[in-house]
mmCIF file of C-alpha atoms in Angstrom:
data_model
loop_
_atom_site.group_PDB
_atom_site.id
_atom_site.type_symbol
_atom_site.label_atom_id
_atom_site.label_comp_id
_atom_site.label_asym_id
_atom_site.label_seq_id
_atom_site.Cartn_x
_atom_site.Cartn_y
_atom_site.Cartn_z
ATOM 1 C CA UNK A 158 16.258 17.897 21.732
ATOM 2 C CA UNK A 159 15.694 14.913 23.296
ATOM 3 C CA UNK A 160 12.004 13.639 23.556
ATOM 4 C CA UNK A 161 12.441 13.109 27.869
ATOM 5 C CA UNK A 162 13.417 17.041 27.379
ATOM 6 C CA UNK A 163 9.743 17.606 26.170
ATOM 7 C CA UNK A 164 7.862 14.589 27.722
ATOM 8 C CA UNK A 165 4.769 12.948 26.326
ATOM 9 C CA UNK A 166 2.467 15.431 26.882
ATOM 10 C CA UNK A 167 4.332 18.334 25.610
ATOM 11 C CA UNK A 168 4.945 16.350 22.375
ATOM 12 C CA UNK A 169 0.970 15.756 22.095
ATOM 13 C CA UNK A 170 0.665 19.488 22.028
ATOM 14 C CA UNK A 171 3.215 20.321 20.192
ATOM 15 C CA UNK A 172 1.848 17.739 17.518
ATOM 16 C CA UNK A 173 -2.270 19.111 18.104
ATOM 17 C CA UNK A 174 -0.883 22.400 17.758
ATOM 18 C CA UNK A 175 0.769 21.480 13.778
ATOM 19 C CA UNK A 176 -2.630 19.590 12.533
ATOM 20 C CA UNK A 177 -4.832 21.543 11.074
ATOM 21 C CA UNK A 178 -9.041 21.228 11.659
ATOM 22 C CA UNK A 179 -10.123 18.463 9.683
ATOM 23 C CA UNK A 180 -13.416 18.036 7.889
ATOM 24 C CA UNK A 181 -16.384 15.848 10.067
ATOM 25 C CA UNK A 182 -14.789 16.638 12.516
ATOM 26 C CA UNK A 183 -16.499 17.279 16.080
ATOM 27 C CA UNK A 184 -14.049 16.196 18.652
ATOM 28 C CA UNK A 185 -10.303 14.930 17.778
ATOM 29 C CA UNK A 186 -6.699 15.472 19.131
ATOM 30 C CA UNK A 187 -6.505 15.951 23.540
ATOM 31 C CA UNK A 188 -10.063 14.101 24.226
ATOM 32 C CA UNK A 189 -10.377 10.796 25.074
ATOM 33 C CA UNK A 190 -12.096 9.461 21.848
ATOM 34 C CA UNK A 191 -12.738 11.371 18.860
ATOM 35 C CA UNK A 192 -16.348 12.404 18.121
ATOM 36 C CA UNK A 193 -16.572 12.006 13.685
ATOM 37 C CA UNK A 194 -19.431 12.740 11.352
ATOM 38 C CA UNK A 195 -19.790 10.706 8.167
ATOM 39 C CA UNK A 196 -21.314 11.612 4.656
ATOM 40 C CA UNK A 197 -25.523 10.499 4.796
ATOM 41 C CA UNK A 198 -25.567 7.479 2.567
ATOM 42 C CA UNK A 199 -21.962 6.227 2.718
ATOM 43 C CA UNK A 200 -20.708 3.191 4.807
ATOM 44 C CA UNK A 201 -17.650 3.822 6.799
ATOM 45 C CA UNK A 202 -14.375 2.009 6.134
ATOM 46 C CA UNK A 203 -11.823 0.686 8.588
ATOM 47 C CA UNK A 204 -8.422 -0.679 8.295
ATOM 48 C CA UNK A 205 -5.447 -0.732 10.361
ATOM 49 C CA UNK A 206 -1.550 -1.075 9.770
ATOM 50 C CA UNK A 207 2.057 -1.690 11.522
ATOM 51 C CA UNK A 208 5.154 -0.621 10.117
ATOM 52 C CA UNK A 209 8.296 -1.962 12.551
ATOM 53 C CA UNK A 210 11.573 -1.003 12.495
ATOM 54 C CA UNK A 211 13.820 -4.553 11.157
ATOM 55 C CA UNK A 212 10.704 -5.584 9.515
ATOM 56 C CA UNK A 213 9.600 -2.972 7.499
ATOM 57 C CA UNK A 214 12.005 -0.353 7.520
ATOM 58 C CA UNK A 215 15.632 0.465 8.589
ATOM 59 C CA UNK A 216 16.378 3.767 9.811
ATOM 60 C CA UNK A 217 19.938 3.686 8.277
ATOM 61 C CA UNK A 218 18.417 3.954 5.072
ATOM 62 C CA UNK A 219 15.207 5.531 5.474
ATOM 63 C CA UNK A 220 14.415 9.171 5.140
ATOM 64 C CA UNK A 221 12.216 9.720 8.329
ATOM 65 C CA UNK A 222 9.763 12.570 6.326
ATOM 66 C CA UNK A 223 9.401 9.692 3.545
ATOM 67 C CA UNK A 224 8.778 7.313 6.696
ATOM 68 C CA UNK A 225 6.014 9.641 7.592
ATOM 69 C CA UNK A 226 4.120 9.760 4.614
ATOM 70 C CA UNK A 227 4.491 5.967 3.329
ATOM 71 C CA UNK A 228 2.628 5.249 6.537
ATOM 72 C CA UNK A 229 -0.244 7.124 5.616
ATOM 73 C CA UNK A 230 -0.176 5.296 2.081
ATOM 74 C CA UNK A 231 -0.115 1.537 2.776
ATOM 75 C CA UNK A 232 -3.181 2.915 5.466
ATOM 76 C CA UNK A 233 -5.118 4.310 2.741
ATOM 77 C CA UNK A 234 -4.176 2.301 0.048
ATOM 78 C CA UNK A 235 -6.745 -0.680 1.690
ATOM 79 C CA UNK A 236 -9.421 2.362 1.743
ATOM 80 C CA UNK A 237 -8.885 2.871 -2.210
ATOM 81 C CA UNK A 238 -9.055 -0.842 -2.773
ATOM 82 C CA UNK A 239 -12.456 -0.597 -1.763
ATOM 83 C CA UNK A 240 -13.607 2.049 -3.902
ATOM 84 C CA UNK A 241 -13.276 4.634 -0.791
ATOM 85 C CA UNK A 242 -12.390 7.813 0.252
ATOM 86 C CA UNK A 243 -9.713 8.351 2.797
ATOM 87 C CA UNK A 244 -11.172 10.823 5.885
ATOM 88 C CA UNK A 245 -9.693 10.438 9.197
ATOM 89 C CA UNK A 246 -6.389 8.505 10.476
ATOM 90 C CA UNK A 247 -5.226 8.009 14.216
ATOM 91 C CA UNK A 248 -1.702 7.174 14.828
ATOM 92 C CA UNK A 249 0.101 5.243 17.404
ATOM 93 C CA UNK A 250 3.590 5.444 18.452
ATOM 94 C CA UNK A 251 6.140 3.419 19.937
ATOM 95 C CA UNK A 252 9.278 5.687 20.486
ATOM 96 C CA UNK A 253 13.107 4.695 21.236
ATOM 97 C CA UNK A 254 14.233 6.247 23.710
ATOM 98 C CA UNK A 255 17.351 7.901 21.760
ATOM 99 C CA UNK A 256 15.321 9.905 19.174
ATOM 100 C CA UNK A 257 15.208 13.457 18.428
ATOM 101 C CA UNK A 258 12.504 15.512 18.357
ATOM 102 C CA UNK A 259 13.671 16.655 15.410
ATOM 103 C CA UNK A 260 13.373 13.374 14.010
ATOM 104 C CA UNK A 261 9.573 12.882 15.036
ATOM 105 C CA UNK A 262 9.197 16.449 13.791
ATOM 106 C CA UNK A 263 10.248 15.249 10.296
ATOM 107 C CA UNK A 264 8.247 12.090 10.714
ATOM 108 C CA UNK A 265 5.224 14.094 11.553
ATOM 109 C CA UNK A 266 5.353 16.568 8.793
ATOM 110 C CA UNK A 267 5.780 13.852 6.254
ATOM 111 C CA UNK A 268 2.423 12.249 8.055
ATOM 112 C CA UNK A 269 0.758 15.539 8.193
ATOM 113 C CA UNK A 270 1.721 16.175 4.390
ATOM 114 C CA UNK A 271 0.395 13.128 2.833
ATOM 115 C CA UNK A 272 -2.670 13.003 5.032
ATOM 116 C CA UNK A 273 -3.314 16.938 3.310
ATOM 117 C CA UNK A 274 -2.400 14.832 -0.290
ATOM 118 C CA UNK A 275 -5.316 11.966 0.242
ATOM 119 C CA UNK A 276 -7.702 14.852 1.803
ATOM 120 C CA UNK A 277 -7.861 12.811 5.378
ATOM 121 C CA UNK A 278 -6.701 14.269 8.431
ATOM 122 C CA UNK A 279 -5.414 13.214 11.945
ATOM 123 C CA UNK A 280 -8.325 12.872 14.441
ATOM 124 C CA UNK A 281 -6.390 11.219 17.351
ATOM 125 C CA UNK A 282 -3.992 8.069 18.358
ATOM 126 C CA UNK A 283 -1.088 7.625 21.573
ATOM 127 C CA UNK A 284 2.826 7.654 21.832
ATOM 128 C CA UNK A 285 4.621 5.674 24.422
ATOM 129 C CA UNK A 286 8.132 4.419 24.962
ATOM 130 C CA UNK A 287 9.541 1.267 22.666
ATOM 131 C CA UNK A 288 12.156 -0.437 24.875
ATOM 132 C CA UNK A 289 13.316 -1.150 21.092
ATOM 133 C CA UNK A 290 12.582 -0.617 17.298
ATOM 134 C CA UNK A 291 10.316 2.115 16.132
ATOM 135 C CA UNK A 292 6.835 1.190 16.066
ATOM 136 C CA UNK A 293 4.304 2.625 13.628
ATOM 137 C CA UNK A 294 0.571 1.990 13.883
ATOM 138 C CA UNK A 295 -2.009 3.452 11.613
ATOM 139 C CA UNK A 296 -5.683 3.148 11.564
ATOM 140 C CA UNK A 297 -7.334 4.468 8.731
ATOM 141 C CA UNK A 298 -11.448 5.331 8.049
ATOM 142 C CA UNK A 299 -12.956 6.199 4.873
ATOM 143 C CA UNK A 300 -16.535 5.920 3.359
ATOM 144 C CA UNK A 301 -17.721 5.049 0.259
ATOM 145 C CA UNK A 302 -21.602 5.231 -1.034
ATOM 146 C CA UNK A 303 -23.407 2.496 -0.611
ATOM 147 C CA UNK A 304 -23.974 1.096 -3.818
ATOM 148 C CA UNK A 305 -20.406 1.306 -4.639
ATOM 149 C CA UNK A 306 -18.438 -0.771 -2.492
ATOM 150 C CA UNK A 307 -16.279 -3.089 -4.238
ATOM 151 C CA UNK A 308 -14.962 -6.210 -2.150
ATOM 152 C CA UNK A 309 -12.619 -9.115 -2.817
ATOM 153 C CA UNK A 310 -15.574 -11.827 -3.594
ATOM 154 C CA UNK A 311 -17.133 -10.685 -6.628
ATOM 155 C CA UNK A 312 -15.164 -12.070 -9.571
ATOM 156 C CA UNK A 313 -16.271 -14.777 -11.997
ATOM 157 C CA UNK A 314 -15.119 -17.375 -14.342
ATOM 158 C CA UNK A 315 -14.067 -14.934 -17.871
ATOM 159 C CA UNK A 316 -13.409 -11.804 -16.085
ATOM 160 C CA UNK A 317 -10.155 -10.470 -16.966
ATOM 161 C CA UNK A 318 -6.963 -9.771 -14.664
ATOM 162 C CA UNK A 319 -5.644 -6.086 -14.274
ATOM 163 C CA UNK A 320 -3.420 -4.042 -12.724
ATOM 164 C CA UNK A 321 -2.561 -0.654 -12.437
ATOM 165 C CA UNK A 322 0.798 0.450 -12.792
ATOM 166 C CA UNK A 323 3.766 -1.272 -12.886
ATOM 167 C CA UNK A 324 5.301 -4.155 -10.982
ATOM 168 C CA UNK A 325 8.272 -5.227 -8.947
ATOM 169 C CA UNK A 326 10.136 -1.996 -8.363
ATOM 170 C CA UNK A 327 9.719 -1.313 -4.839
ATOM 171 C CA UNK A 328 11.025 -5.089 -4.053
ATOM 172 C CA UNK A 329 14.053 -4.527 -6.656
ATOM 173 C CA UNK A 330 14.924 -1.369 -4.610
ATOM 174 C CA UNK A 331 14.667 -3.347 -1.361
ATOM 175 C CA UNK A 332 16.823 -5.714 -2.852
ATOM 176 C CA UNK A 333 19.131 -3.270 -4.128
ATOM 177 C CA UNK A 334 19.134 -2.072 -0.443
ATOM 178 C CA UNK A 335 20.206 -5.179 1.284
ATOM 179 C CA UNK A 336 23.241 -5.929 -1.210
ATOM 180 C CA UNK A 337 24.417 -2.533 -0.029
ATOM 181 C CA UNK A 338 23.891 -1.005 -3.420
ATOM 182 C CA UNK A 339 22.223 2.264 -4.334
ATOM 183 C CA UNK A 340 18.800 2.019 -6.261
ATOM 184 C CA UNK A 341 17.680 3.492 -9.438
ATOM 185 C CA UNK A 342 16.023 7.065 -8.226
ATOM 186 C CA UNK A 343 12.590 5.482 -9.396
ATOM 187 C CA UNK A 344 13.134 2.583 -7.518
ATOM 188 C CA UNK A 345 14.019 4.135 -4.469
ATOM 189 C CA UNK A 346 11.094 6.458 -4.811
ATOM 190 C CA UNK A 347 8.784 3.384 -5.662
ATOM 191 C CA UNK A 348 9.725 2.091 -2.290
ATOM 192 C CA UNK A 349 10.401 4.742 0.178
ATOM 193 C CA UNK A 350 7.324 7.158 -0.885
ATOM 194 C CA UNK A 351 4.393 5.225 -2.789
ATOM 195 C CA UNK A 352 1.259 6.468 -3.672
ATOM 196 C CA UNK A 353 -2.061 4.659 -2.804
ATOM 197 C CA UNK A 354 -4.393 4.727 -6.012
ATOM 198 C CA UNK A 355 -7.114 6.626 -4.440
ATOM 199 C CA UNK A 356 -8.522 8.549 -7.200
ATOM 200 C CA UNK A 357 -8.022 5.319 -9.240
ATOM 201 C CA UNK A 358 -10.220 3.229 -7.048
ATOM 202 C CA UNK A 359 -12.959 5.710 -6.793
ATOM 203 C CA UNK A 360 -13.194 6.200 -10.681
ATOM 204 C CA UNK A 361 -13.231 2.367 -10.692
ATOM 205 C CA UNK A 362 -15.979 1.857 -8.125
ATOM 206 C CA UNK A 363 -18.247 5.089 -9.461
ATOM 207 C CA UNK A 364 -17.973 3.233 -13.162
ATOM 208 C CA UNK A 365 -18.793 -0.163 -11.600
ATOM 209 C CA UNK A 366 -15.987 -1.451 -13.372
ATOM 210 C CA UNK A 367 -14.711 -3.807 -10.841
ATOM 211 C CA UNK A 368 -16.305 -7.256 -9.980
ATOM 212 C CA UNK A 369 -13.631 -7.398 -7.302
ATOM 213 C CA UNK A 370 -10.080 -5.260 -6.026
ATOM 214 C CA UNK A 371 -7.030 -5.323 -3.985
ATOM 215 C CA UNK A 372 -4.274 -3.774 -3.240
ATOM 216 C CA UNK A 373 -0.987 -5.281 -3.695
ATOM 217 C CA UNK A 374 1.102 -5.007 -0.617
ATOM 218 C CA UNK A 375 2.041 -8.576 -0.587
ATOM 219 C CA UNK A 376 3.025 -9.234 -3.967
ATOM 220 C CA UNK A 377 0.685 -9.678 -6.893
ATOM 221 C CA UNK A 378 0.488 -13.469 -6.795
ATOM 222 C CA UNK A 379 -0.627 -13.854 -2.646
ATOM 223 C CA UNK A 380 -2.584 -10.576 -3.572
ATOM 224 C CA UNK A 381 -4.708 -12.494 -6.480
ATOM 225 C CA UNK A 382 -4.686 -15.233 -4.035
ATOM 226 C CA UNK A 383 -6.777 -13.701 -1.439
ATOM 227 C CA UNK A 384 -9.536 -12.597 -4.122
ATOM 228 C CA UNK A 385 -9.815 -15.923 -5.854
ATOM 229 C CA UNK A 386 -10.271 -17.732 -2.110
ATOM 230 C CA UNK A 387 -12.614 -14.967 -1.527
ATOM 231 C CA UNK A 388 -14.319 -15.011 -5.220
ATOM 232 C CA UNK A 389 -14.149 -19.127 -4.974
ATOM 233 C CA UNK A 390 -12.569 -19.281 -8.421
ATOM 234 C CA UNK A 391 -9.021 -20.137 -10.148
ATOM 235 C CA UNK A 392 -6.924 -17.873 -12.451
ATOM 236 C CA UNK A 393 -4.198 -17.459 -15.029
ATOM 237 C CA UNK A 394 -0.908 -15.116 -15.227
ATOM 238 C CA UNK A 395 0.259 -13.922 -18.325
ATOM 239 C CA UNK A 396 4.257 -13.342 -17.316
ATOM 240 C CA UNK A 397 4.310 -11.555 -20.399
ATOM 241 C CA UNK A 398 1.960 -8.856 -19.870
ATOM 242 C CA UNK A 399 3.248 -8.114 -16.525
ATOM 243 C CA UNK A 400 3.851 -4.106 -16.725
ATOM 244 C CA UNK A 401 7.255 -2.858 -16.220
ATOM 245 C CA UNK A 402 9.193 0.450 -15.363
ATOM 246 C CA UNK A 403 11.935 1.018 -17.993
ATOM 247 C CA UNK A 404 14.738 0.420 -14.624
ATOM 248 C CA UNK A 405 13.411 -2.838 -13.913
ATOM 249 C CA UNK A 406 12.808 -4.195 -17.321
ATOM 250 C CA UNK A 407 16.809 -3.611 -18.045
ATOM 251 C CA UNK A 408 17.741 -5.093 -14.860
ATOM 252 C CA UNK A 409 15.782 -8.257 -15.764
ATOM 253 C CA UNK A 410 17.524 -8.335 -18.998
ATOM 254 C CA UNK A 411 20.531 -8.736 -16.934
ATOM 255 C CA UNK A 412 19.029 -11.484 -14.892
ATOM 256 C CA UNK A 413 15.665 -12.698 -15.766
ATOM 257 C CA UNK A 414 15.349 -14.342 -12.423
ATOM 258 C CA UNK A 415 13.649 -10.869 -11.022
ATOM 259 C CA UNK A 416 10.945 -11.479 -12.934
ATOM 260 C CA UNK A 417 9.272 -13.103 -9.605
ATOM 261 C CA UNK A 418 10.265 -9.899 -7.950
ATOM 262 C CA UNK A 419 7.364 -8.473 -10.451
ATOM 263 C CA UNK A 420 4.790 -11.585 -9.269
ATOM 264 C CA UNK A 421 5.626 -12.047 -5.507
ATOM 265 C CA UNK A 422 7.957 -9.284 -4.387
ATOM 266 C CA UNK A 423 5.927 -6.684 -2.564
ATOM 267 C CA UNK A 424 5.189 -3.589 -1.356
ATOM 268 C CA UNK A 425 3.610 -2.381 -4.925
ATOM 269 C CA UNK A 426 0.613 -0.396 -3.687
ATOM 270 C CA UNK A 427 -1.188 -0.732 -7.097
ATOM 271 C CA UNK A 428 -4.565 -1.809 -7.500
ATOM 272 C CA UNK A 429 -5.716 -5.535 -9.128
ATOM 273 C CA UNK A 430 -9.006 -5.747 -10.430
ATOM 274 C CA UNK A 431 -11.062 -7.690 -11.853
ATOM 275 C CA UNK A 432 -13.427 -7.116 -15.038
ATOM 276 C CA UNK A 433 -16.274 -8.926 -16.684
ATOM 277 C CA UNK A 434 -15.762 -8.799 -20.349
ATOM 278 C CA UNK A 435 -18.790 -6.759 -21.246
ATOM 279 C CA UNK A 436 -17.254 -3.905 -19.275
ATOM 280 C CA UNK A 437 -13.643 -3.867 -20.505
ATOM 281 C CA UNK A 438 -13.997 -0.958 -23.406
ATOM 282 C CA UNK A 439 -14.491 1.267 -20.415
ATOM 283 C CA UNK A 440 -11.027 0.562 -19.133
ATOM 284 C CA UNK A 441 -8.823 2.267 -21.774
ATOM 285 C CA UNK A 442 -10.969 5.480 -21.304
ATOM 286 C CA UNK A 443 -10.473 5.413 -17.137
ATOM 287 C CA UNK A 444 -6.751 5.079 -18.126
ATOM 288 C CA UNK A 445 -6.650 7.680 -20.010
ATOM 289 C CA UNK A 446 -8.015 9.765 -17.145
ATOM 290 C CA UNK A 447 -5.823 8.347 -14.497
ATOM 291 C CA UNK A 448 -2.662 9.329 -16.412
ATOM 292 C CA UNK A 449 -1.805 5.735 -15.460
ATOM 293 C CA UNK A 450 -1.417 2.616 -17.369
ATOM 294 C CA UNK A 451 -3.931 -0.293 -16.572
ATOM 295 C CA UNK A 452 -2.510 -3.496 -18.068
ATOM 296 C CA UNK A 453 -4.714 -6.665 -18.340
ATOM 297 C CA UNK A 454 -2.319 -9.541 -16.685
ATOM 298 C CA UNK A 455 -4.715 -12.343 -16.705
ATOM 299 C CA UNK A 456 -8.019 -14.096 -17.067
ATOM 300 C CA UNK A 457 -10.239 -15.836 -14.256
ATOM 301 C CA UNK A 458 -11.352 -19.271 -14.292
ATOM 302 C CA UNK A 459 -12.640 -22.011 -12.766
ATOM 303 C CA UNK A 460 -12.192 -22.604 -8.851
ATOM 304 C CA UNK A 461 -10.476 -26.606 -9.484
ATOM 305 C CA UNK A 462 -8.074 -24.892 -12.142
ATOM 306 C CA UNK A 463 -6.111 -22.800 -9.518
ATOM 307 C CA UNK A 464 -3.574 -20.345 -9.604
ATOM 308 C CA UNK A 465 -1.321 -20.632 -12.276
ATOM 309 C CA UNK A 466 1.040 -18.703 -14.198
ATOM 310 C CA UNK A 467 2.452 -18.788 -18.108
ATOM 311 C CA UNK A 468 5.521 -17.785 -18.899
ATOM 312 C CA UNK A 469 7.112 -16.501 -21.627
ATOM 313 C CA UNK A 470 7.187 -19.364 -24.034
ATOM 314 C CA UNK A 471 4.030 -20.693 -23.303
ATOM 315 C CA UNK A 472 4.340 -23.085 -20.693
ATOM 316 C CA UNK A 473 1.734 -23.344 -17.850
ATOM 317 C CA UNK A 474 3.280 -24.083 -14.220
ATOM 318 C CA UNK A 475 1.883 -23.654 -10.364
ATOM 319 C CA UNK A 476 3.465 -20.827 -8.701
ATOM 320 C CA UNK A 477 5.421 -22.413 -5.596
ATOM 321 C CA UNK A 478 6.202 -18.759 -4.257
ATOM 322 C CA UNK A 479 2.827 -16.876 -3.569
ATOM 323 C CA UNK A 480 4.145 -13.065 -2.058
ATOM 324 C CA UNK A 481 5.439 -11.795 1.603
ATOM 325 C CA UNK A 482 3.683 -13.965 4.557
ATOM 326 C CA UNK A 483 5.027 -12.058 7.842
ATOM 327 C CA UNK A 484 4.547 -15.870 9.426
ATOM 328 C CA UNK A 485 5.666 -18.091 7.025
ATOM 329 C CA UNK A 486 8.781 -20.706 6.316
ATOM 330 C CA UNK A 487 11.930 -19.142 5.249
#
């Protein structure tokens, strides 16, 4: 069915009549703004994302359910960052003409489905027509208690680096992609379908672990970046204790050069964090609850000593790649 077949309207309820009654809750899908209630004593969270056809995605490649719900994840992702809990997401639109309806159908229940996985629901948002790509807008809110909101300015000279886990894959399937080849199935699932560390980042912020976090959608060196500029410090990369999945470490055997896929590729969705050393022995035992690994990549210093990076045998050199800028040179 074509989408003119239904029209705008009689896609809105098609899609209020599919989302279930979300929690806080007054007023959502069909009014003109949606009326939410928060939990007393947490602040609300706010963070907004575009995923465009040709930029982030290609539809010849992309399984339009997955589409659905890695839109909800990079969204939420920024709320776990901060220690948060995902609530309510609106989502905007921006349709080619020549879809289905069964094609925003799958879309939608991929949305719908990891919206139910995070515990947030769909409170509102708008379609129109895209005289081009697919557009994809996402505004998430969350809330997180007061006491326990964990930004990017916090860290200090002898905290230590870490990361949850592992690096690089999503930007070796996307490479993988573009030659035309056919990535490992953890690779492809690593970049189609990621999952935002939620329950990660509240565990982190409700142990007061953190003396700052991030996500890493950019890559983890730009990523590191934008807490030591906030933070006013430098830092240090071990390239050795960058964690690995078992696919990528044997295709860098084959060519170490992907290694920087692991520091500035992308598109990771784990969290970086970082720790003073009278708080580390509580790491291993958060770990262990996660079911994840967290992997200490680094050490902060001193604001003049920068960003830098040592490799493998030792020696100390300035990154001159720092992760995915939408604006920058080729």
């Amino acid at each position: 069915m074509k989408l003119s077949d239904l029209g705008e309207f009689g896609f809105i309820e098609r899609l209020r009549d599919s989302v279930p009654a979300g929690s806080g809750v007054r007023c959502g899908i069909g009014d003109d703004c949606a009326a939410l209630e928060l939990p007393p004593g947490e602040l609300l969270l706010t963070t907004t994302d575009m995923l465009i056809e040709e930029v982030h995605f290609r539809r010849q490649w992309t399984d339009l359910r997955l589409l659905g719900r890695k839109s909800v994840a990079v969204n939420v992702s920024d709320v776990a960052a901060m220690g948060g809990t995902p609530r309510h997401l609106f989502l905007g639109l921006g349709i080619p003409r020549e879809m289905e309806v069964e094609e925003l159908d799958a879309f939608m229940a991929g949305f719908l489905e990891s919206a139910a996985r995070y515990g947030a629901c769909l409170a509102g948002g708008d379609t129109c027509r895209s005289p081009g790509p697919l557009l994809i807008s996402v505004t998430a809110e969350g809330s997180v208690p007061e006491g326990e909101l964990v930004g990017r300015e916090g860290a200090r000279p002898g905290d230590a680096v870490y990361v949850s886990g592992t690096l690089g894959d999503s930007a070796l399937a996307l490479r993988l992609l573009q030659d035309e080849c056919s990535p490992d199935p953890h690779l492809a699932r690593r970049h189609h379908d990621p999952e935002a560390r939620v329950g990660l980042g509240r565990a982190l912020a409700r142990a007061g672990l953190p003396t700052a976090m991030i996500d890493l959608s950019d890559g983890l060196l730009a990523d590191l970046g934008h807490i030591l500029e906030a933070s006013k410090v430098g830092a240090r990369v071990d390239e050795a204790a960058l964690p690995l999945s078992e696919p990528f470490r044997r295709a860098s055997e084959r060519d170490p050069a992907l290694l920087e896929l692991a520091l500035a590729g992308g598109e990771d969705y784990e969290l970086l964090f970082t720790v003073p050393p009278d708080r580390e022995a509580g790491i291993s035992g958060l770990a262990r609850e996660a079911g994840l690994p967290l992997t200490r990549v680094g050490s902060v210093g001193l604001a003049n000593d920068g960003l830098t990076v040592q490799d493998r045998q030792g020696a100390v050199r300035r990154p001159t790649r720092g992760g995915f800028n939408h604006f920058g040179r080729k």
